[in-house]
Amino acid sequence: MPTGSDDAVLELTGLVKQYGPVRALGGASLLVRRGEVHGLIGQNGAGKSTMIKILSGLERADEGEIRISGERVEGLTPAEVLTRGIGVIYQDRMTISSFTVEEALFYATPALSANGVTVNRRALRRKADEIIDRYFGVRLPRNALLRDLTTAEQQVVHITRTLLLDPRIVILDEPTAALARKEVESLFRGIEAMRRDGITVVYISHYLREIQEICDRITVLRNGRDVATLDARTTSIAAMTELMIGGAIGSLFPDHGREAGAPVLVARRLSRRHGFHDVDLVVRRGEIVGVTGLIGSGIKELARVLFGLDQADGGTMEIDGAAYAPHSPREALAAGLALVPEDRRTQGVGLPLSLRENIVLASLDRFSRFGFMRRRAETERARGFIASLRIKAPDETVPAASLSGGNQQKVAIAKWLCREAALYVLDEPTVGIDVSAKAEIYRLLRDLADAGRSLIVVSSDLDEVKGLADRVVVFHRGAVVLDAPSAAISPSGLLAAVVGGRAEEAHDLARH
Amino acid sequence: MTLLATEAPANGRGRGAIEFALLMPAILRAGALLLFAAIFIVFAIQSPLFLAPGNLLSIVSQSSILAVLAFGLTVVVIVGGDNALAGGIDLSLAATMGLAAAVYATIVQLGQPEMVALGAALAAGLGIGALNAFSVVVLGMLPLLATLAGMTIATGLEQLISKNATILVDSALTRFLGGTDAQGFPVLAYALLVIAGLLGLGTRYTPLGLNMQAVGGNPLAARASGLGVSRYVAGSYLVSGLFGALGGLLSVSFLGASSKGAGEMLLPIIAATFLGVVFSRRFVPTIAGTLAASLFIGMLTNGFQLLNVSSYWVSGIQGVLTLLVVAATTTRPRA
């Protein structure tokens, strides 16, 4: 077991952390060796973020032990963590957007001032320039405000700030979540440089391919415990995924449905300026249609027109033979659609409300009689969704705020699925959701189709489109370039249609 | 095989929003400066007295009380953040000024040594500040409500002490502060410049000042960087209480008496602090901005008096301007 290893620079043993009714960590351990890049993976809610918060002193563990370079530390504060040579680069929400680059680099650093009164900017500037140049090979304008920088540039500032403190261990929490591939490469060069300089790195990510690329060893967390520590280079992605979800992933997608029925939605020569043109689309009863394409291919714009957020400039839509041209989402709902918008995280969940209230919120008319709520029916429905989506919560009365981010997303989806409709339009239904929750959502969508409802899933996840949908419609530069049963399309054929044969886009796609 | 066409990088804020955010401060700043100039010119044309050196100096000494109080609020807003609801605010400043003035005047009138009166006045200010700090930091109350309670307490104490009457004061300190130097330059104006200079340097060019701004800019980030956020916030309310007391002393010196109705200063204090925001490049409260806005408000009051316009107009204008600036800072997109 971990204790006693000579080269252990960081040892967390048996960490336990309870947030109200939710147990975030139930005895998780982590051993990081000096000089390695150590990956930390796990599904949403597995306890990665909690572990990092405890390690950075922002939260205190209920039980467990932390050793830094063999020395046991207790009651860590953020300031002490820093003086012990640990720098943490957080996922988000850590930007002081009104600061200039220079201010963001230097605030709260001991080196800022020798006497506590005057600021020694010149020495700091030199050091900051050196670090940025050495690890990232870029130049940042010192007086630019952080709010005017790109996410990648802000991240360079955060990392440089951390490196200014001469850390021995750097922890990166989901550093690539908001980066483009090129920026990821630049970040990885920075991490390689840290490794060469003998800095130990803990790297947390959802992107298993990146973990494989950059890490030496990996610790897998599941349900608040560490389940395995592995060699990153010899472990396959399939094996990692299996450990993360605690079982094989063969059953991610349910079997395809039966024969589809009569047309429900028929669009003819549908056009929207700067979006798509002359689109013919038919969605039948009991069918899941996957609509996919690159950014700018027109799928986002199609979703907006279906939702009633934008209006088509040309062409017609019919639902069950009646003309459909919604001017607002309200009209779309009135026409019998259920919409699952993409920005669920901001619009989807009322954090102080209970799970039950959240789930029935969009279909109150179905749960009220004479203006009063039918509590029992609500409770039953909410419990049904908590079970079928495996929302990790003690019961339906806890506030949504007490759940992890991934589970909040499931609640947001449940809210819309709860609203029974003939036609569901879902925009990126599984973005930011972990593997097992995805499988549950796919199962639920398939059940809806089997029950005779129709679904349009707009998604840029090709696996999802191919695995889930009965029929795949591919957009390219605003036009439909492929409309075929998904069983008849090969993965490479789908990719070719999506990218329109352009090599650099195919490369960018292969990132995940 | 896992293939995924990724979404656009997360900084996908609308271009329009970015341009708006960049232009907004410039438009507001230009507008505010134009308004300043326009009002100045109108006053100069309308009233021959307005540009007289004596009158301009009187504007400065009159504004010094407002400015010193607004400095206190500015520190609170710098450290507490300028979020209109949960950010730093100190509604008790005007009442604290009244309390400190009453404490000072009463003790001097009782024939106690001036140093005792001075110490008691400052202690009264610090006491209200400590109460606010306790409510906000320890009890976790919203500053808006916590300092509203502090304001009520300070007002009540003031009325108890002064028996709701005006108390005349004539002490060495008030004679000095209320007087002029050999060239006829008011001491209050000197006091204002010295305080503004020190505080401006302190909040802008020292590590402490930078850290204060960090705490206000993003408390979570500041905490993760090892700053004791609670201590900074508590400190800001103590500083604010101290400046409330300082304002009380200046006011006693200017008027030669403790006066009732200190609460009427509340709106000008808030107006000066939030109007001052338009003078900073990134649209945040600064000491220099607050100073300029205080002088502007002082000029308004003075000019309207010269033109025999009701002083209620000044309140109205301050209210409208504050509304505009606070609305602009609130709707500003936050990264």
JSON list of C-alpha atoms in Angstrom, two decimals, chain A residues 310-433:
[
{"chain": "A", "resi": 310, "resn": "ASP", "atom": "CA", "xyz": [-35.52, 31.47, -35.60]},
{"chain": "A", "resi": 311, "resn": "GLN", "atom": "CA", "xyz": [-37.89, 31.35, -38.53]},
{"chain": "A", "resi": 312, "resn": "ALA", "atom": "CA", "xyz": [-37.25, 29.67, -41.85]},
{"chain": "A", "resi": 313, "resn": "ASP", "atom": "CA", "xyz": [-36.84, 31.98, -44.85]},
{"chain": "A", "resi": 314, "resn": "GLY", "atom": "CA", "xyz": [-38.15, 29.44, -47.29]},
{"chain": "A", "resi": 315, "resn": "GLY", "atom": "CA", "xyz": [-39.79, 26.03, -47.54]},
{"chain": "A", "resi": 316, "resn": "THR", "atom": "CA", "xyz": [-42.46, 24.44, -45.39]},
{"chain": "A", "resi": 317, "resn": "MET", "atom": "CA", "xyz": [-42.81, 22.21, -42.36]},
{"chain": "A", "resi": 318, "resn": "GLU", "atom": "CA", "xyz": [-45.77, 20.06, -41.45]},
{"chain": "A", "resi": 319, "resn": "ILE", "atom": "CA", "xyz": [-46.55, 18.12, -38.31]},
{"chain": "A", "resi": 320, "resn": "ASP", "atom": "CA", "xyz": [-49.13, 15.37, -38.83]},
{"chain": "A", "resi": 321, "resn": "GLY", "atom": "CA", "xyz": [-50.22, 17.19, -41.97]},
{"chain": "A", "resi": 322, "resn": "ALA", "atom": "CA", "xyz": [-50.73, 20.57, -40.30]},
{"chain": "A", "resi": 323, "resn": "ALA", "atom": "CA", "xyz": [-48.47, 23.48, -41.19]},
{"chain": "A", "resi": 324, "resn": "TYR", "atom": "CA", "xyz": [-45.78, 24.10, -38.57]},
{"chain": "A", "resi": 325, "resn": "ALA", "atom": "CA", "xyz": [-43.97, 27.45, -38.48]},
{"chain": "A", "resi": 326, "resn": "PRO", "atom": "CA", "xyz": [-43.33, 28.33, -34.83]},
{"chain": "A", "resi": 327, "resn": "HIS", "atom": "CA", "xyz": [-42.40, 31.90, -33.96]},
{"chain": "A", "resi": 328, "resn": "SER", "atom": "CA", "xyz": [-41.30, 31.05, -30.43]},
{"chain": "A", "resi": 329, "resn": "PRO", "atom": "CA", "xyz": [-40.48, 27.96, -28.35]},
{"chain": "A", "resi": 330, "resn": "ARG", "atom": "CA", "xyz": [-43.86, 28.52, -26.74]},
{"chain": "A", "resi": 331, "resn": "GLU", "atom": "CA", "xyz": [-45.58, 27.92, -30.06]},
{"chain": "A", "resi": 332, "resn": "ALA", "atom": "CA", "xyz": [-43.40, 24.88, -30.67]},
{"chain": "A", "resi": 333, "resn": "LEU", "atom": "CA", "xyz": [-44.48, 23.41, -27.34]},
{"chain": "A", "resi": 334, "resn": "ALA", "atom": "CA", "xyz": [-48.11, 24.17, -28.14]},
{"chain": "A", "resi": 335, "resn": "ALA", "atom": "CA", "xyz": [-47.72, 22.25, -31.40]},
{"chain": "A", "resi": 336, "resn": "GLY", "atom": "CA", "xyz": [-46.88, 19.14, -29.38]},
{"chain": "A", "resi": 337, "resn": "LEU", "atom": "CA", "xyz": [-43.09, 19.24, -29.43]},
{"chain": "A", "resi": 338, "resn": "ALA", "atom": "CA", "xyz": [-40.79, 18.70, -26.48]},
{"chain": "A", "resi": 339, "resn": "LEU", "atom": "CA", "xyz": [-37.49, 20.52, -26.72]},
{"chain": "A", "resi": 340, "resn": "VAL", "atom": "CA", "xyz": [-34.28, 19.70, -24.92]},
{"chain": "A", "resi": 341, "resn": "PRO", "atom": "CA", "xyz": [-32.05, 22.71, -25.56]},
{"chain": "A", "resi": 342, "resn": "GLU", "atom": "CA", "xyz": [-28.30, 22.46, -25.40]},
{"chain": "A", "resi": 343, "resn": "ASP", "atom": "CA", "xyz": [-27.64, 25.07, -22.72]},
{"chain": "A", "resi": 344, "resn": "ARG", "atom": "CA", "xyz": [-29.29, 23.02, -20.01]},
{"chain": "A", "resi": 345, "resn": "ARG", "atom": "CA", "xyz": [-26.65, 23.88, -17.51]},
{"chain": "A", "resi": 346, "resn": "THR", "atom": "CA", "xyz": [-27.69, 27.52, -17.38]},
{"chain": "A", "resi": 347, "resn": "GLN", "atom": "CA", "xyz": [-31.37, 27.28, -18.23]},
{"chain": "A", "resi": 348, "resn": "GLY", "atom": "CA", "xyz": [-32.25, 23.79, -17.18]},
{"chain": "A", "resi": 349, "resn": "VAL", "atom": "CA", "xyz": [-32.09, 23.41, -13.44]},
{"chain": "A", "resi": 350, "resn": "GLY", "atom": "CA", "xyz": [-33.45, 25.45, -10.57]},
{"chain": "A", "resi": 351, "resn": "LEU", "atom": "CA", "xyz": [-30.72, 24.82, -8.05]},
{"chain": "A", "resi": 352, "resn": "PRO", "atom": "CA", "xyz": [-32.65, 25.49, -4.82]},
{"chain": "A", "resi": 353, "resn": "LEU", "atom": "CA", "xyz": [-35.65, 23.46, -6.04]},
{"chain": "A", "resi": 354, "resn": "SER", "atom": "CA", "xyz": [-35.97, 19.79, -5.20]},
{"chain": "A", "resi": 355, "resn": "LEU", "atom": "CA", "xyz": [-35.48, 17.10, -7.82]},
{"chain": "A", "resi": 356, "resn": "ARG", "atom": "CA", "xyz": [-39.22, 16.47, -7.87]},
{"chain": "A", "resi": 357, "resn": "GLU", "atom": "CA", "xyz": [-40.01, 20.11, -8.53]},
{"chain": "A", "resi": 358, "resn": "ASN", "atom": "CA", "xyz": [-37.34, 20.35, -11.20]},
{"chain": "A", "resi": 359, "resn": "ILE", "atom": "CA", "xyz": [-38.53, 17.26, -13.03]},
{"chain": "A", "resi": 360, "resn": "VAL", "atom": "CA", "xyz": [-42.19, 18.27, -13.24]},
{"chain": "A", "resi": 361, "resn": "LEU", "atom": "CA", "xyz": [-41.49, 21.96, -13.85]},
{"chain": "A", "resi": 362, "resn": "ALA", "atom": "CA", "xyz": [-42.00, 21.89, -17.62]},
{"chain": "A", "resi": 363, "resn": "SER", "atom": "CA", "xyz": [-45.18, 19.85, -17.44]},
{"chain": "A", "resi": 364, "resn": "LEU", "atom": "CA", "xyz": [-47.03, 21.35, -14.51]},
{"chain": "A", "resi": 365, "resn": "ASP", "atom": "CA", "xyz": [-50.28, 21.24, -16.47]},
{"chain": "A", "resi": 366, "resn": "ARG", "atom": "CA", "xyz": [-50.10, 17.47, -16.36]},
{"chain": "A", "resi": 367, "resn": "PHE", "atom": "CA", "xyz": [-49.62, 17.37, -12.63]},
{"chain": "A", "resi": 368, "resn": "SER", "atom": "CA", "xyz": [-52.19, 19.80, -11.42]},
{"chain": "A", "resi": 369, "resn": "ARG", "atom": "CA", "xyz": [-55.90, 19.61, -10.96]},
{"chain": "A", "resi": 370, "resn": "PHE", "atom": "CA", "xyz": [-58.03, 22.71, -10.45]},
{"chain": "A", "resi": 371, "resn": "GLY", "atom": "CA", "xyz": [-54.80, 24.70, -10.07]},
{"chain": "A", "resi": 372, "resn": "PHE", "atom": "CA", "xyz": [-53.41, 22.56, -7.26]},
{"chain": "A", "resi": 373, "resn": "MET", "atom": "CA", "xyz": [-50.41, 20.28, -7.55]},
{"chain": "A", "resi": 374, "resn": "ARG", "atom": "CA", "xyz": [-50.92, 16.55, -7.40]},
{"chain": "A", "resi": 375, "resn": "ARG", "atom": "CA", "xyz": [-48.04, 15.77, -5.13]},
{"chain": "A", "resi": 376, "resn": "ARG", "atom": "CA", "xyz": [-48.33, 11.99, -5.28]},
{"chain": "A", "resi": 377, "resn": "ALA", "atom": "CA", "xyz": [-48.31, 11.82, -9.06]},
{"chain": "A", "resi": 378, "resn": "GLU", "atom": "CA", "xyz": [-45.32, 14.17, -9.14]},
{"chain": "A", "resi": 379, "resn": "THR", "atom": "CA", "xyz": [-43.42, 12.10, -6.64]},
{"chain": "A", "resi": 380, "resn": "GLU", "atom": "CA", "xyz": [-44.04, 8.90, -8.56]},
{"chain": "A", "resi": 381, "resn": "ARG", "atom": "CA", "xyz": [-42.90, 10.45, -11.83]},
{"chain": "A", "resi": 382, "resn": "ALA", "atom": "CA", "xyz": [-39.79, 11.96, -10.26]},
{"chain": "A", "resi": 383, "resn": "ARG", "atom": "CA", "xyz": [-38.86, 8.66, -8.62]},
{"chain": "A", "resi": 384, "resn": "GLY", "atom": "CA", "xyz": [-39.32, 6.93, -11.95]},
{"chain": "A", "resi": 385, "resn": "PHE", "atom": "CA", "xyz": [-36.82, 9.25, -13.62]},
{"chain": "A", "resi": 386, "resn": "ILE", "atom": "CA", "xyz": [-34.36, 9.06, -10.75]},
{"chain": "A", "resi": 387, "resn": "ALA", "atom": "CA", "xyz": [-34.41, 5.30, -11.11]},
{"chain": "A", "resi": 388, "resn": "SER", "atom": "CA", "xyz": [-34.38, 5.07, -14.91]},
{"chain": "A", "resi": 389, "resn": "LEU", "atom": "CA", "xyz": [-31.66, 7.70, -15.39]},
{"chain": "A", "resi": 390, "resn": "ARG", "atom": "CA", "xyz": [-29.83, 6.51, -12.27]},
{"chain": "A", "resi": 391, "resn": "ILE", "atom": "CA", "xyz": [-29.62, 10.02, -10.91]},
{"chain": "A", "resi": 392, "resn": "LYS", "atom": "CA", "xyz": [-27.32, 9.80, -7.92]},
{"chain": "A", "resi": 393, "resn": "ALA", "atom": "CA", "xyz": [-29.45, 11.24, -5.12]},
{"chain": "A", "resi": 394, "resn": "PRO", "atom": "CA", "xyz": [-30.80, 9.93, -1.82]},
{"chain": "A", "resi": 395, "resn": "ASP", "atom": "CA", "xyz": [-34.40, 10.74, -2.81]},
{"chain": "A", "resi": 396, "resn": "GLU", "atom": "CA", "xyz": [-36.52, 13.17, -4.85]},
{"chain": "A", "resi": 397, "resn": "THR", "atom": "CA", "xyz": [-36.74, 15.82, -2.10]},
{"chain": "A", "resi": 398, "resn": "VAL", "atom": "CA", "xyz": [-33.10, 16.95, -2.04]},
{"chain": "A", "resi": 399, "resn": "PRO", "atom": "CA", "xyz": [-32.29, 20.24, -3.78]},
{"chain": "A", "resi": 400, "resn": "ALA", "atom": "CA", "xyz": [-30.73, 20.00, -7.23]},
{"chain": "A", "resi": 401, "resn": "ALA", "atom": "CA", "xyz": [-27.83, 22.06, -5.89]},
{"chain": "A", "resi": 402, "resn": "SER", "atom": "CA", "xyz": [-26.65, 19.10, -3.79]},
{"chain": "A", "resi": 403, "resn": "LEU", "atom": "CA", "xyz": [-25.98, 16.96, -6.89]},
{"chain": "A", "resi": 404, "resn": "SER", "atom": "CA", "xyz": [-22.85, 16.81, -9.00]},
{"chain": "A", "resi": 405, "resn": "GLY", "atom": "CA", "xyz": [-22.84, 18.63, -12.33]},
{"chain": "A", "resi": 406, "resn": "GLY", "atom": "CA", "xyz": [-23.45, 15.51, -14.40]},
{"chain": "A", "resi": 407, "resn": "ASN", "atom": "CA", "xyz": [-26.40, 14.48, -12.29]},
{"chain": "A", "resi": 408, "resn": "GLN", "atom": "CA", "xyz": [-27.85, 17.99, -12.57]},
{"chain": "A", "resi": 409, "resn": "GLN", "atom": "CA", "xyz": [-27.75, 17.56, -16.32]},
{"chain": "A", "resi": 410, "resn": "LYS", "atom": "CA", "xyz": [-29.69, 14.32, -16.03]},
{"chain": "A", "resi": 411, "resn": "VAL", "atom": "CA", "xyz": [-32.32, 16.19, -14.01]},
{"chain": "A", "resi": 412, "resn": "ALA", "atom": "CA", "xyz": [-32.53, 18.83, -16.73]},
{"chain": "A", "resi": 413, "resn": "ILE", "atom": "CA", "xyz": [-33.09, 16.16, -19.35]},
{"chain": "A", "resi": 414, "resn": "ALA", "atom": "CA", "xyz": [-35.64, 14.38, -17.19]},
{"chain": "A", "resi": 415, "resn": "LYS", "atom": "CA", "xyz": [-37.54, 17.65, -16.95]},
{"chain": "A", "resi": 416, "resn": "TRP", "atom": "CA", "xyz": [-38.02, 17.76, -20.69]},
{"chain": "A", "resi": 417, "resn": "LEU", "atom": "CA", "xyz": [-38.62, 14.04, -21.12]},
{"chain": "A", "resi": 418, "resn": "CYS", "atom": "CA", "xyz": [-41.29, 14.29, -18.46]},
{"chain": "A", "resi": 419, "resn": "ARG", "atom": "CA", "xyz": [-43.26, 16.51, -20.79]},
{"chain": "A", "resi": 420, "resn": "GLU", "atom": "CA", "xyz": [-44.90, 13.88, -22.95]},
{"chain": "A", "resi": 421, "resn": "ALA", "atom": "CA", "xyz": [-44.97, 14.80, -26.58]},
{"chain": "A", "resi": 422, "resn": "ALA", "atom": "CA", "xyz": [-45.31, 13.27, -30.01]},
{"chain": "A", "resi": 423, "resn": "LEU", "atom": "CA", "xyz": [-42.05, 14.72, -31.27]},
{"chain": "A", "resi": 424, "resn": "TYR", "atom": "CA", "xyz": [-38.92, 15.38, -29.24]},
{"chain": "A", "resi": 425, "resn": "VAL", "atom": "CA", "xyz": [-36.14, 17.60, -30.48]},
{"chain": "A", "resi": 426, "resn": "LEU", "atom": "CA", "xyz": [-32.90, 17.21, -28.54]},
{"chain": "A", "resi": 427, "resn": "ASP", "atom": "CA", "xyz": [-29.86, 19.42, -29.06]},
{"chain": "A", "resi": 428, "resn": "GLU", "atom": "CA", "xyz": [-26.62, 17.73, -27.96]},
{"chain": "A", "resi": 429, "resn": "PRO", "atom": "CA", "xyz": [-28.37, 15.64, -25.30]},
{"chain": "A", "resi": 430, "resn": "THR", "atom": "CA", "xyz": [-25.24, 14.10, -23.81]},
{"chain": "A", "resi": 431, "resn": "VAL", "atom": "CA", "xyz": [-22.62, 16.84, -23.91]},
{"chain": "A", "resi": 432, "resn": "GLY", "atom": "CA", "xyz": [-20.74, 16.88, -20.61]},
{"chain": "A", "resi": 433, "resn": "ILE", "atom": "CA", "xyz": [-22.39, 13.70, -19.37]}
]
